[in-house]
Amino acid sequence: ERGGRVGALSTPVGRVIGTEANAASALEFWVYVDPQCYLQLDDVVTVPIDLPDGKRVRIHGIVDQVRSKYEGARFDSDADLAARELLPVDIANAAHVAVTRVDPEIFVAPFPGAEVFRSEGLDRDQALYFDKMLEAKTAFHAGLSRDEHPVFGNLEFLDGTRGAHMNISGISGVATKTSYALFLLYSLFHSKVLGQHAANTKAIVFNVKGEDLLFLDKPNSKLTDSDRDKYRLLGLDAAPFASVGIWSPVRKEGTAFVHASSQRPDAHTY
């Protein structure tokens, strides 16, 4: 269902550099990117190499740096000369790859000049250990990568089996962290990953500013068709939470106690 198979590789996007300045190692290496291709941050790549004993090793990794430079230029001002075609130079694009997985686990450096492929199908799943999560049925959709491929998280690191923590980073005050936390909960509750524990699994969300979070059971009027397409890529419906209970504190109004919420009078009080 995930598509692709180990061994099915597309057109190479570049080659392992392996120069004295950028020697390849078992844990990291640089890729010279073909002028007709590109690699961006977070792309997943695979390098298949054949060892002297006949074994084939697939080295997987993630792009964590990209760079572009003039070859044949020494000074900063050469950029102006090159742009005006007064200096003979070539442009070389390169990407740094952090190795994530080696299959089988024979930790050798990729050979200089070895072809580098953008990981697809099972190669990508293996590179990111998605194959293990999917096999154990502990994979939940955590979102989409930059190239709009599904990214999975491992439920065992959320439900206490191996850990119970999620760290969400983002700019403060623009609701990015809150939005992602809500998406994460939506993904968990509206997929089958919780299995037999779904009925007894609850989330408590505290609304601490404004009243935006009191409408999780209502459709989002700002969703676009593009947003809905992205949900479909994750096997999810772009819909409100299916089961929501809203509880509100009370405030005194004259001699009576009323809902502290001005927008959800149907909330329960406590």
Coordinates of C-alpha atoms in Angstrom, one line a residue:
E1 CA 0.0 0.0 0.0
R2 CA 2.9 2.3 0.6
G3 CA 4.1 1.9 -3.0
G4 CA 7.5 1.3 -4.5
R5 CA 9.9 -1.5 -3.5
V6 CA 13.5 -1.8 -2.3
G7 CA 15.6 -1.8 -5.4
A8 CA 13.3 0.4 -7.5
L9 CA 15.4 3.6 -7.9
S10 CA 14.7 6.6 -9.9
T11 CA 17.1 8.8 -11.9
P12 CA 20.1 9.8 -9.7
V13 CA 20.1 13.3 -8.4
G14 CA 23.9 13.5 -7.9
R15 CA 27.0 11.7 -6.7
V16 CA 28.9 11.4 -3.4
I17 CA 31.7 14.0 -3.5
G18 CA 34.5 12.4 -1.3
T19 CA 37.2 15.1 -2.0
E20 CA 39.8 15.9 0.6
A21 CA 37.8 18.8 1.9
N22 CA 34.5 16.8 1.9
A23 CA 35.5 13.3 2.6
A24 CA 32.6 10.8 3.0
S25 CA 32.2 8.9 6.3
A26 CA 29.8 6.3 7.6
L27 CA 27.7 8.9 9.4
E28 CA 27.7 11.8 6.9
F29 CA 28.7 12.8 3.4
W30 CA 28.3 15.5 0.8
V31 CA 26.5 15.1 -2.5
Y32 CA 27.3 16.9 -5.7
V33 CA 23.9 17.7 -7.1
D34 CA 23.3 17.3 -10.8
P35 CA 22.7 20.6 -12.6
Q36 CA 19.4 19.3 -13.9
C37 CA 18.2 18.3 -10.3
Y38 CA 18.0 19.8 -6.9
L39 CA 17.9 18.7 -3.3
Q40 CA 16.3 20.7 -0.5
L41 CA 16.4 20.5 3.3
D42 CA 14.8 17.3 4.7
D43 CA 14.9 15.4 1.4
V44 CA 15.6 11.7 2.0
V45 CA 18.3 10.1 -0.2
T46 CA 19.6 6.6 -0.8
V47 CA 23.1 5.5 -1.9
P48 CA 23.4 1.8 -3.0
I49 CA 27.0 0.5 -2.9
D50 CA 28.5 -2.9 -3.7
L51 CA 31.2 -4.2 -1.3
P52 CA 34.2 -6.2 -2.4
D53 CA 32.6 -9.4 -0.9
G54 CA 29.5 -9.0 -3.2
K55 CA 27.2 -7.6 -0.5
R56 CA 25.0 -4.7 -1.5
V57 CA 24.5 -2.0 1.2
R58 CA 21.9 0.8 1.0
I59 CA 22.9 3.9 2.9
H60 CA 20.0 6.2 3.7
G61 CA 20.1 9.8 5.0
I62 CA 18.4 13.2 5.3
V63 CA 19.6 16.4 3.8
D64 CA 20.4 18.9 6.6
Q65 CA 22.4 21.5 4.6
V66 CA 22.5 22.8 1.1
R67 CA 25.0 25.1 -0.5
S68 CA 25.8 26.7 -3.9
K69 CA 29.2 28.1 -4.8
Y70 CA 31.3 29.3 -7.7
E71 CA 34.1 26.9 -8.7
G72 CA 37.1 28.9 -10.0
A73 CA 36.5 32.0 -7.9
R74 CA 38.5 33.0 -4.9
F75 CA 37.3 36.5 -3.8
D76 CA 33.9 37.8 -2.8
S77 CA 34.1 40.4 -5.6
D78 CA 34.4 37.5 -8.1
A79 CA 30.7 37.1 -7.9
D80 CA 30.2 40.3 -9.8
L81 CA 32.7 39.4 -12.4
A82 CA 31.2 36.0 -12.9
A83 CA 27.7 37.4 -13.2
R84 CA 28.9 39.7 -16.0
E85 CA 30.7 36.7 -17.6
L86 CA 34.1 38.3 -17.2
L87 CA 35.4 35.4 -15.1
P88 CA 35.3 31.8 -16.2
V89 CA 33.6 29.9 -13.4
D90 CA 31.1 27.1 -12.9
I91 CA 28.4 26.8 -10.3
A92 CA 28.3 23.8 -8.1
N93 CA 25.4 22.8 -5.9
A94 CA 25.9 20.4 -3.0
A95 CA 23.9 18.9 -0.2
H96 CA 25.1 17.5 3.2
V97 CA 23.5 14.3 4.2
A98 CA 23.2 12.9 7.8
V99 CA 23.0 9.1 7.6
T100 CA 19.9 7.8 9.3
R101 CA 20.0 4.0 8.5
V102 CA 22.2 1.5 6.8
D103 CA 20.8 -1.8 5.5
P104 CA 22.2 -4.2 6.2
E105 CA 24.0 -2.7 9.2
I106 CA 27.5 -2.7 7.7
F107 CA 28.7 0.8 8.5
V108 CA 31.0 1.8 5.7
A109 CA 31.4 5.1 4.0
P110 CA 29.7 5.6 0.7
F111 CA 32.2 5.5 -2.2
P112 CA 33.2 8.8 -3.8
G113 CA 31.4 9.0 -7.1
A114 CA 28.6 6.7 -6.1
E115 CA 25.2 7.6 -7.4
V116 CA 22.7 9.2 -5.0
F117 CA 19.0 8.8 -5.4
R118 CA 16.0 10.5 -3.9
S119 CA 14.4 7.9 -1.7
E120 CA 11.0 6.6 -2.7
G121 CA 8.6 3.9 -1.5
L122 CA 10.1 1.4 0.8
D123 CA 13.5 3.0 0.6
R124 CA 12.1 6.2 2.2
D125 CA 10.2 4.1 4.8
Q126 CA 13.4 2.3 5.7
A127 CA 15.4 5.5 5.8
L128 CA 13.0 7.0 8.4
Y129 CA 12.1 3.7 10.2
F130 CA 8.5 4.0 9.0
D131 CA 8.6 0.4 8.0
K132 CA 9.1 -0.7 11.6
M133 CA 6.3 1.5 12.8
L134 CA 3.9 0.4 10.1
E135 CA 4.7 -3.3 10.7
A136 CA 4.1 -2.8 14.5
K137 CA 0.9 -0.8 13.7
T138 CA 2.2 2.0 15.9
A139 CA 2.5 4.6 13.1
F140 CA 0.3 7.7 13.2
H141 CA 0.3 10.5 10.7
A142 CA 2.4 13.4 12.0
G143 CA 2.0 15.6 8.8
L144 CA 3.6 16.0 5.4
S145 CA 7.2 16.5 4.4
R146 CA 8.2 19.5 2.2
D147 CA 7.7 17.3 -0.9
E148 CA 4.2 16.4 0.4
H149 CA 4.9 12.8 1.4
P150 CA 3.4 11.4 4.6
V151 CA 5.5 11.6 7.8
F152 CA 4.8 9.2 10.6
G153 CA 5.3 9.3 14.3
N154 CA 5.6 6.3 16.6
L155 CA 2.7 5.9 19.1
E156 CA 5.0 4.1 21.5
F157 CA 6.8 7.3 22.3
L158 CA 3.5 9.0 23.1
D159 CA 1.5 6.5 25.0
G160 CA 4.1 5.6 27.6
T161 CA 5.2 2.3 26.1
R162 CA 8.7 3.7 25.4
G163 CA 8.1 7.3 26.4
A164 CA 5.4 9.9 26.7
H165 CA 6.6 13.2 25.3
M166 CA 6.1 15.5 22.3
N167 CA 8.2 18.6 21.8
I168 CA 6.6 21.2 19.5
S169 CA 8.8 24.2 18.5
G170 CA 7.5 27.3 16.8
I171 CA 7.2 31.1 16.9
S172 CA 5.4 32.3 20.0
G173 CA 2.0 34.0 19.7
V174 CA 1.0 33.0 16.2
A175 CA -0.9 29.7 17.0
T176 CA 1.5 27.5 15.1
K177 CA 2.3 25.2 18.1
T178 CA -1.4 25.1 19.2
S179 CA -2.5 24.3 15.7
Y180 CA -0.1 21.5 15.3
A181 CA -0.9 20.1 18.7
L182 CA -4.6 20.0 17.7
F183 CA -3.8 18.4 14.4
L184 CA -1.8 15.8 16.3
L185 CA -4.8 15.0 18.5
Y186 CA -7.1 14.9 15.5
S187 CA -4.8 12.5 13.7
L188 CA -4.7 10.2 16.7
F189 CA -8.4 10.2 17.4
H190 CA -9.5 9.9 13.8
S191 CA -7.3 7.1 12.7
K192 CA -7.1 3.4 13.8
V193 CA -3.7 3.7 15.5
L194 CA -5.2 3.7 19.0
G195 CA -6.9 0.4 18.3
Q196 CA -8.8 -1.1 21.3
H197 CA -7.7 1.8 23.5
A198 CA -9.6 4.4 21.3
A199 CA -12.8 4.3 23.4
N200 CA -11.0 5.1 26.7
T201 CA -8.5 7.6 25.4
K202 CA -9.3 11.3 26.1
A203 CA -7.5 14.6 25.7
I204 CA -7.9 17.6 27.9
V205 CA -7.4 20.9 26.2
F206 CA -7.1 24.1 28.3
N207 CA -8.3 27.3 26.5
V208 CA -6.3 30.1 28.1
K209 CA -6.7 33.1 25.8
G210 CA -9.7 34.1 23.7
E211 CA -12.3 31.4 23.0
D212 CA -10.9 29.9 19.8
L213 CA -10.5 26.4 21.3
L214 CA -14.1 26.2 22.3
F215 CA -15.1 25.5 18.7
L216 CA -13.2 22.3 18.0
D217 CA -16.5 20.6 17.2
K218 CA -17.3 23.1 14.4
P219 CA -16.1 23.1 10.8
N220 CA -13.2 25.4 9.9
S221 CA -14.5 27.9 7.4
K222 CA -11.0 29.0 6.4
L223 CA -9.9 25.6 5.0
T224 CA -9.1 25.7 1.3
D225 CA -9.4 22.9 -1.3
S226 CA -5.6 22.6 -1.1
D227 CA -5.8 22.0 2.6
R228 CA -8.4 19.3 2.2
D229 CA -6.2 17.6 -0.4
K230 CA -3.4 17.5 2.1
Y231 CA -5.7 15.9 4.6
R232 CA -6.6 13.3 2.0
L233 CA -2.9 12.5 1.4
L234 CA -2.9 11.5 5.1
G235 CA -6.0 9.4 4.9
L236 CA -7.9 11.9 7.0
D237 CA -11.1 13.9 6.5
A238 CA -10.8 17.6 6.9
A239 CA -13.6 17.8 9.5
P240 CA -14.1 18.9 13.1
F241 CA -13.4 16.7 16.1
A242 CA -16.1 14.0 16.2
S243 CA -16.5 13.9 20.0
V244 CA -16.1 17.1 22.1
G245 CA -17.3 18.1 25.5
I246 CA -16.9 21.8 26.5
W247 CA -16.7 22.8 30.2
S248 CA -16.7 26.4 31.3
P249 CA -16.1 28.1 34.7
V250 CA -18.9 30.4 35.9
R251 CA -18.9 34.1 36.6
K252 CA -21.2 36.2 38.8
E253 CA -23.6 38.5 37.0
G254 CA -25.6 40.4 39.5
T255 CA -27.0 37.8 41.8
A256 CA -26.8 35.0 39.3
F257 CA -24.0 32.7 38.1
V258 CA -23.6 32.4 34.4
H259 CA -21.1 30.9 31.9
A260 CA -17.7 32.6 31.8
S261 CA -17.8 31.8 28.1
S262 CA -19.7 34.5 26.1
Q263 CA -19.7 32.4 22.9
R264 CA -20.6 28.9 24.0
P265 CA -23.6 29.1 26.3
D266 CA -24.2 25.4 25.7
A267 CA -21.0 24.5 27.6
H268 CA -21.2 22.6 30.8
T269 CA -20.2 24.4 34.0
Y270 CA -18.0 23.5 36.8

